[in-house]
Short mmCIF file of N, CA and C in Angstrom, two decimals:
data_model
loop_
_atom_site.label_atom_id
_atom_site.label_comp_id
_atom_site.label_asym_id
_atom_site.label_seq_id
_atom_site.Cartn_x
_atom_site.Cartn_y
_atom_site.Cartn_z
N MET A 1 242.66 7.43 13.07
CA MET A 1 243.46 6.29 12.39
C MET A 1 242.26 4.80 12.07
N SER A 2 243.13 4.12 11.65
CA SER A 2 242.18 2.57 11.39
C SER A 2 243.29 1.90 11.88
N GLU A 3 242.53 1.14 12.79
CA GLU A 3 243.81 -0.23 13.78
C GLU A 3 243.31 -1.79 12.52
N THR A 4 244.37 -2.57 12.31
CA THR A 4 242.80 -4.19 12.29
C THR A 4 244.11 -4.73 12.82
N ASN A 5 242.96 -5.48 13.85
CA ASN A 5 243.00 -7.10 14.76
C ASN A 5 244.03 -8.26 13.69
N HIS A 6 244.91 -8.48 13.92
CA HIS A 6 245.52 -9.79 13.42
C HIS A 6 244.99 -11.44 14.80
N PRO A 7 244.53 -12.39 14.49
CA PRO A 7 244.40 -13.36 15.16
C PRO A 7 245.48 -13.22 15.71
N SER A 8 245.86 -14.18 17.02
CA SER A 8 247.26 -14.07 18.09
C SER A 8 247.68 -15.11 17.70
N ALA A 9 249.02 -15.75 18.19
CA ALA A 9 249.92 -17.01 17.97
C ALA A 9 248.99 -18.54 17.80
N GLU A 10 248.55 -18.32 19.39
CA GLU A 10 247.59 -19.15 19.90
C GLU A 10 246.47 -19.34 19.07
N LEU A 11 245.96 -18.63 18.63
CA LEU A 11 244.68 -19.03 17.38
C LEU A 11 245.88 -19.39 16.30
N LYS A 12 246.19 -19.09 15.75
CA LYS A 12 246.86 -19.05 14.35
C LYS A 12 246.98 -21.13 14.74
N ALA A 13 247.77 -21.39 15.99
CA ALA A 13 247.87 -22.59 15.87
C ALA A 13 247.04 -24.06 15.73
N LEU A 14 245.80 -23.19 16.21
CA LEU A 14 244.12 -24.07 15.59
C LEU A 14 244.23 -24.35 14.08
N ASP A 15 245.45 -24.06 13.50
CA ASP A 15 245.06 -24.25 11.83
C ASP A 15 244.88 -25.53 11.65
N ARG A 16 245.85 -26.40 12.65
CA ARG A 16 245.94 -27.76 12.15
C ARG A 16 244.60 -28.78 12.44
N LEU A 17 243.47 -28.18 13.03
CA LEU A 17 242.18 -28.40 13.13
C LEU A 17 241.61 -28.08 12.12
N VAL A 18 241.81 -27.62 11.08
CA VAL A 18 241.48 -27.05 10.14
C VAL A 18 240.98 -28.66 8.58
N GLY A 19 239.97 -28.15 8.98
CA GLY A 19 239.53 -29.31 7.68
C GLY A 19 238.75 -30.76 8.19
N THR A 20 238.61 -31.76 7.16
CA THR A 20 237.16 -32.74 7.87
C THR A 20 238.28 -33.78 8.55
N TRP A 21 237.56 -34.58 8.97
CA TRP A 21 238.27 -35.72 10.60
C TRP A 21 236.92 -37.07 10.70
N ALA A 22 236.92 -38.22 10.13
CA ALA A 22 236.89 -39.10 10.46
C ALA A 22 236.63 -39.22 11.41
N VAL A 23 235.63 -39.54 12.06
CA VAL A 23 235.33 -39.92 13.66
C VAL A 23 234.91 -41.25 13.40
N THR A 24 235.37 -42.00 14.21
CA THR A 24 234.93 -43.46 14.82
C THR A 24 235.39 -44.06 16.20
N GLY A 25 235.04 -45.43 15.90
CA GLY A 25 234.86 -45.77 17.70
C GLY A 25 234.03 -45.59 18.32
N GLY A 26 232.64 -46.15 18.33
CA GLY A 26 230.66 -45.83 19.10
C GLY A 26 229.76 -44.95 17.93
N ALA A 27 230.63 -44.02 16.96
CA ALA A 27 229.43 -43.15 16.70
C ALA A 27 230.65 -42.87 14.92
N GLU A 28 229.58 -42.97 13.87
CA GLU A 28 230.80 -42.97 13.11
C GLU A 28 229.99 -41.84 12.31
N GLY A 29 231.07 -41.09 11.61
CA GLY A 29 230.63 -39.89 10.66
C GLY A 29 231.69 -38.81 10.84
N THR A 30 231.70 -37.90 10.56
CA THR A 30 232.92 -36.58 10.16
C THR A 30 232.29 -35.44 10.65
N VAL A 31 233.89 -34.48 11.24
CA VAL A 31 233.61 -33.58 11.69
C VAL A 31 234.13 -32.32 11.06
N ARG A 32 234.29 -31.20 10.51
CA ARG A 32 234.43 -30.76 9.81
C ARG A 32 234.80 -29.52 10.65
N TYR A 33 235.89 -28.91 10.92
CA TYR A 33 236.23 -27.28 11.13
C TYR A 33 236.87 -26.36 9.76
N GLU A 34 236.27 -25.19 10.37
CA GLU A 34 236.21 -23.88 9.22
C GLU A 34 236.86 -22.98 10.14
N TRP A 35 237.18 -21.91 10.21
CA TRP A 35 237.63 -20.66 10.37
C TRP A 35 236.69 -19.65 9.73
N MET A 36 235.80 -18.36 10.75
CA MET A 36 234.80 -17.45 10.50
C MET A 36 235.47 -16.73 9.98
N PRO A 37 234.78 -15.90 9.08
CA PRO A 37 235.37 -14.32 8.45
C PRO A 37 236.59 -13.61 9.34
N GLY A 38 237.68 -13.08 9.80
CA GLY A 38 238.01 -12.57 10.10
C GLY A 38 239.40 -13.62 11.18
N ARG A 39 239.00 -15.16 10.84
CA ARG A 39 239.90 -16.02 11.73
C ARG A 39 239.86 -15.87 13.43
N PHE A 40 239.28 -15.25 13.56
CA PHE A 40 238.68 -15.09 15.40
C PHE A 40 238.28 -16.39 16.14
N LEU A 41 237.28 -17.04 15.52
CA LEU A 41 236.35 -17.65 15.71
C LEU A 41 236.64 -19.13 14.69
N LEU A 42 236.81 -20.38 15.43
CA LEU A 42 237.07 -22.05 14.18
C LEU A 42 235.69 -22.38 15.08
N GLU A 43 234.59 -22.59 13.50
CA GLU A 43 233.25 -23.55 13.57
C GLU A 43 233.79 -24.89 13.96
N GLY A 44 232.74 -25.58 14.64
CA GLY A 44 232.92 -26.90 13.94
C GLY A 44 231.79 -27.36 13.64
N ARG A 45 231.59 -28.27 12.73
CA ARG A 45 230.64 -29.18 12.85
C ARG A 45 230.34 -30.81 12.64
N SER A 46 229.27 -31.21 13.35
CA SER A 46 229.03 -32.40 13.67
C SER A 46 228.42 -33.34 12.39
N PHE A 47 229.35 -34.62 11.93
CA PHE A 47 227.74 -34.92 10.74
C PHE A 47 227.29 -36.38 11.44
N LEU A 48 226.99 -36.87 11.73
CA LEU A 48 226.82 -38.17 12.98
C LEU A 48 225.46 -38.81 12.02
N PRO A 49 225.89 -39.62 11.81
CA PRO A 49 223.96 -40.41 11.67
C PRO A 49 223.52 -40.40 12.54
N PRO A 50 222.09 -40.58 12.72
CA PRO A 50 220.87 -40.70 14.23
C PRO A 50 221.63 -42.09 14.20
N ALA A 51 221.46 -42.40 16.02
CA ALA A 51 221.48 -43.53 16.76
C ALA A 51 220.14 -44.11 16.07
N PRO A 52 219.95 -45.54 16.45
CA PRO A 52 218.88 -46.61 16.44
C PRO A 52 217.52 -46.11 17.31
N VAL A 53 216.73 -46.07 17.06
CA VAL A 53 216.19 -45.32 17.77
C VAL A 53 215.20 -46.86 18.77
N SER A 54 215.80 -47.39 19.90
CA SER A 54 215.57 -48.51 21.12
C SER A 54 213.80 -48.19 21.97
N ARG A 55 212.75 -49.53 21.63
CA ARG A 55 211.96 -49.69 21.71
C ARG A 55 211.24 -50.00 22.71
N GLY A 56 212.64 -50.34 23.66
CA GLY A 56 211.99 -51.37 25.15
C GLY A 56 214.05 -50.43 26.31
N GLY A 57 213.21 -50.62 27.19
CA GLY A 57 214.41 -50.82 28.20
C GLY A 57 215.28 -49.37 28.61
N TRP A 58 214.52 -48.41 27.61
CA TRP A 58 215.01 -46.60 28.13
C TRP A 58 213.74 -46.49 27.72
N THR A 59 214.16 -45.20 29.46
CA THR A 59 212.86 -44.73 28.81
C THR A 59 213.17 -42.85 28.64
N SER A 60 212.49 -42.22 28.00
CA SER A 60 212.88 -40.30 28.05
C SER A 60 211.42 -39.49 28.49
N ALA A 61 212.11 -38.58 28.19
CA ALA A 61 210.74 -37.51 29.38
C ALA A 61 210.38 -37.08 27.52
N LEU A 62 210.46 -37.63 27.01
CA LEU A 62 209.39 -36.86 25.68
C LEU A 62 208.96 -38.38 25.61
N ASP A 63 208.47 -39.43 26.31
CA ASP A 63 207.48 -40.69 26.73
C ASP A 63 206.44 -40.21 26.47
N GLY A 64 205.45 -40.74 25.86
CA GLY A 64 203.97 -40.46 25.44
C GLY A 64 203.05 -39.43 24.59
N LEU A 65 204.16 -39.18 24.89
CA LEU A 65 204.51 -37.40 23.42
C LEU A 65 204.42 -37.52 22.35
N CYS A 66 204.54 -39.01 21.44
CA CYS A 66 204.54 -39.03 20.17
C CYS A 66 204.36 -40.44 20.05
N ASP A 67 204.84 -40.60 19.30
CA ASP A 67 204.32 -42.59 18.68
C ASP A 67 205.25 -42.89 17.76
N LEU A 68 206.08 -43.49 17.92
CA LEU A 68 206.75 -43.68 16.30
C LEU A 68 206.49 -45.04 15.90
#
């Protein structure tokens, strides 16, 4: 006997997120949501430009490991 699983109503409600969305307010870019095969997992990908590198007033665990 073969059984086919179907996404629940709760998962189907996430259809409203599918698509490409603009990100604004502090960071500018886009976020894209799409269903993985089978429609049981929603994948989100963000496309945001890298933040400018600050040369003073902020330190990182990586300081001294590379020169900018």
